[in-house]
XYZ file of C-alpha atoms in Angstrom:
213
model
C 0.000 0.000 0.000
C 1.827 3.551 -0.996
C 0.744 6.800 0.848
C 1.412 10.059 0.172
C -0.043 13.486 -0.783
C 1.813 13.974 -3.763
C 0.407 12.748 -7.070
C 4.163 12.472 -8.680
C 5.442 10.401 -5.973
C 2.270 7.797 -6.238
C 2.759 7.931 -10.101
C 6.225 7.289 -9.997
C 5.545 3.996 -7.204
C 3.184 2.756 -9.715
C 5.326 2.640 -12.881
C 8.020 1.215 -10.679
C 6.027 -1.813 -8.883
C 2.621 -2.200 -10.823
C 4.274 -4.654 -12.969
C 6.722 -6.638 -10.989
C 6.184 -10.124 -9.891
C 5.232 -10.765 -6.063
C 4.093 -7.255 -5.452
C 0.217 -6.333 -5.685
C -0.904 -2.543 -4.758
C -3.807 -3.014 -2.556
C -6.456 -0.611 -3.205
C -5.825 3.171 -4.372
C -3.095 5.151 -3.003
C -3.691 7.041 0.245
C -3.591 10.568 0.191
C -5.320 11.975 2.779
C -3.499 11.481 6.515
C -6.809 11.310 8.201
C -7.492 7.679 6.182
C -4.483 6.000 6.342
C -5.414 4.278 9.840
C -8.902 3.546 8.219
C -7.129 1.966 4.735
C -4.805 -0.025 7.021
C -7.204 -1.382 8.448
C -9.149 -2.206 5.840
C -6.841 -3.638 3.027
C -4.066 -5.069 5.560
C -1.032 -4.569 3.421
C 2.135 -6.044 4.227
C 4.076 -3.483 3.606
C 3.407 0.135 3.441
C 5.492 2.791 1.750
C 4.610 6.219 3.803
C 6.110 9.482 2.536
C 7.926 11.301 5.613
C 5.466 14.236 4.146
C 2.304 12.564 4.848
C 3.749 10.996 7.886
C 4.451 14.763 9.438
C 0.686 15.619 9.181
C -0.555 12.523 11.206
C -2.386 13.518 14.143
C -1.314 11.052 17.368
C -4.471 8.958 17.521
C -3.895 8.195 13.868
C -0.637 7.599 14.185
C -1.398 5.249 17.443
C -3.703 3.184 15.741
C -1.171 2.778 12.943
C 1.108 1.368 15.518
C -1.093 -0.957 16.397
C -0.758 -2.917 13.296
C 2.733 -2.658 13.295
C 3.430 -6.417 13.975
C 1.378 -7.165 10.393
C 2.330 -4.207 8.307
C 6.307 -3.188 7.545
C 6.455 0.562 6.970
C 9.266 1.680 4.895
C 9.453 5.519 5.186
C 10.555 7.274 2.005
C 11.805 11.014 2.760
C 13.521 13.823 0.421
C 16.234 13.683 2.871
C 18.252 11.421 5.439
C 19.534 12.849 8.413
C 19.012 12.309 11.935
C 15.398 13.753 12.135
C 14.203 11.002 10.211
C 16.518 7.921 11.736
C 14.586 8.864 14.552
C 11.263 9.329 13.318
C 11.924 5.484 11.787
C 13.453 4.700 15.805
C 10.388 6.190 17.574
C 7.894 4.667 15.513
C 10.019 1.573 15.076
C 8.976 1.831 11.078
C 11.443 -1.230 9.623
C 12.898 1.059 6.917
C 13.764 4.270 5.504
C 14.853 5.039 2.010
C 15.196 7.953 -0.268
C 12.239 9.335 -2.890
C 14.894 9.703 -5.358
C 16.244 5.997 -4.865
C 16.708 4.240 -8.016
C 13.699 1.311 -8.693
C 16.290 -1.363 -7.987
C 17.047 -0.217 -4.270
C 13.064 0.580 -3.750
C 12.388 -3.361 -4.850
C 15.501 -4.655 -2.930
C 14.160 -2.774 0.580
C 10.629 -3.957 -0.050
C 11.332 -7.290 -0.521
C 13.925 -6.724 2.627
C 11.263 -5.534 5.039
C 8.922 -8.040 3.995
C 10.919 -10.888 4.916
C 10.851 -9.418 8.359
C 14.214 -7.835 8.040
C 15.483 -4.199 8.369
C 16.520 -1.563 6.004
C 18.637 1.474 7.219
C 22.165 2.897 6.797
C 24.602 1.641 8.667
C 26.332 4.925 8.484
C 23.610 7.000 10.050
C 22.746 4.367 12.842
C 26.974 4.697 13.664
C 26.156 8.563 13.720
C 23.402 8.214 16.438
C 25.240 5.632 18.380
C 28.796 7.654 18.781
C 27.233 10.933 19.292
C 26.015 10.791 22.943
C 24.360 13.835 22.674
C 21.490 12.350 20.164
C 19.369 9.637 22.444
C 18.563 6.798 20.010
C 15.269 5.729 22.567
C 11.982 7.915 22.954
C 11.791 9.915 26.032
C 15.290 9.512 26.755
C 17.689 12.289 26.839
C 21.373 12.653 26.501
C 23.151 12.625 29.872
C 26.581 12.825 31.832
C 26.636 8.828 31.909
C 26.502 8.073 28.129
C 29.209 10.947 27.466
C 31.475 9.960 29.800
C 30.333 6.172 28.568
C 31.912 6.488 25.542
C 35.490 7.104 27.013
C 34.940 3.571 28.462
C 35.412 1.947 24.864
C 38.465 -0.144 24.180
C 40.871 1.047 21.191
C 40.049 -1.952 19.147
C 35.687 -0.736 20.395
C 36.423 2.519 18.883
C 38.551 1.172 15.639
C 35.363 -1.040 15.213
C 32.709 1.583 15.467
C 34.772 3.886 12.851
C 34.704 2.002 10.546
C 30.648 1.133 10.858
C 30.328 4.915 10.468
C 32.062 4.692 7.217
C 29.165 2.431 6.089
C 31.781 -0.425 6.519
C 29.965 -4.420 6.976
C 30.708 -6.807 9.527
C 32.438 -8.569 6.948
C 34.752 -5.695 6.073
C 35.414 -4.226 9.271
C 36.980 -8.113 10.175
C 38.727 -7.732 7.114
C 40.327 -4.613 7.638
C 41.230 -5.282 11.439
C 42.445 -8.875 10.811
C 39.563 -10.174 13.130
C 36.900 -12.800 12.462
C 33.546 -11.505 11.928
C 31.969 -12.966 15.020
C 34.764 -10.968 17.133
C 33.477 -7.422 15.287
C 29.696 -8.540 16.793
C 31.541 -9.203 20.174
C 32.884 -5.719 20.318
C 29.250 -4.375 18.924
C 27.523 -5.512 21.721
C 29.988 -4.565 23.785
C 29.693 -1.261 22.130
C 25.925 -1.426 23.085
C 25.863 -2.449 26.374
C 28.523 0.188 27.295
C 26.549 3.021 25.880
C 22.938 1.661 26.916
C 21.970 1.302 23.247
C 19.247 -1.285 23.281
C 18.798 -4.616 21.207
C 16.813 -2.695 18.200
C 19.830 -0.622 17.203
C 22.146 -3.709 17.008
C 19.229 -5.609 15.051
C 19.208 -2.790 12.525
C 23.012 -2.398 12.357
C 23.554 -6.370 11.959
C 20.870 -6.773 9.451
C 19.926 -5.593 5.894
C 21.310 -2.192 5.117
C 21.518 0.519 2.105
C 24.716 1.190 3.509
């Protein structure tokens, strides 16, 4: 199911997925924020594509009741932008994606099929942003303090050589590769990484899994 109140935007999902094999576009596309709880409910897609513009004009009981389904419908969020604002709208909502309007059709069909196989779609770059800059909580309601900053001067040289190289965009894969390390050993010193910075499990599920890198 595709929402969004621009016209373009739903023309250019159509072109892109009308014809592909496995995907079917339940019903007509939702423009109006004040349905898309309603159509949800109603057509029980299994994945939704929500524009970050639509998504800004949801009012919270809308956007509650949207949460409800979230165990039965993926969102992938598709903004104009990527920067922290929207990692976090993705993070608060816990959404299961988040990929750029102008991404090419190839990237659009490789994160819907992601999400729909119940895994996750988000840069690894920006999700090493949030995590090594204490000052930007990853969790609703919680808000940067003394702890975390003086957290992060708790991480091991090899901790820190690890997380620099997941901000690059860097895989587990390469990041063993370039340290001389076996891959399990980089997850080792990831949720070490985690547990010393009180990141919880949902940040390591979304940096260990799919990613547009």
């Amino acid at each position: 199911m595709t929402a969004s109140n621009s016209r373009a935007l739903h023309a250019t999902w159509l072109s892109m997925l009308a014809c592909e094999p496995g995907i079917e576009i339940k019903g007509e596309p939702v423009m109006d924020a004040t349905c898309l709880a309603t159509c949800l409910e109603r057509r029980h897609p299994k994945v939704l594509l929500l524009d970050k513009m639509l998504l800004d004009r949801l009012d919270p009981l809308s956007l509650r009741r949207i949460r409800q389904h979230r165990p039965h419908v993926r969102v992938l969020l598709v903004s104009g932008q990527v920067c922290r604002s929207v990692v976090a709208d993705v993070l608060r909502n816990r959404f299961h994606g988040l990929l750029l309007t102008t991404s090419p059709p190839d990237l659009y069909l490789k994160a819907i099929h992601a999400i729909s196989k119940g895994e996750l779609w988000l840069s690894r770059q920006l999700m090493a942003e949030a995590i090594i800059d204490p000052t930007w909580p990853l969790e609703i309601g919680v808000s940067a303090d003394p702890e975390r900053l003086h957290a992060m001067e708790t991480l091991s040289r090899r901790e820190l050589q690890v997380v620099e190289r997941l901000h690059r965009g860097c895989s587990n894969k390469e990041i063993a590769r370039e340290l001389g390390i076996m891959e399990d050993t980089v997850k080792k010193h990831l949720k070490s990484v985690f547990a010393k910075l009180g990141v919880r499990r949902r940040a390591l599920v979304i940096l260990q899994g799919s990613a547009t890198a």
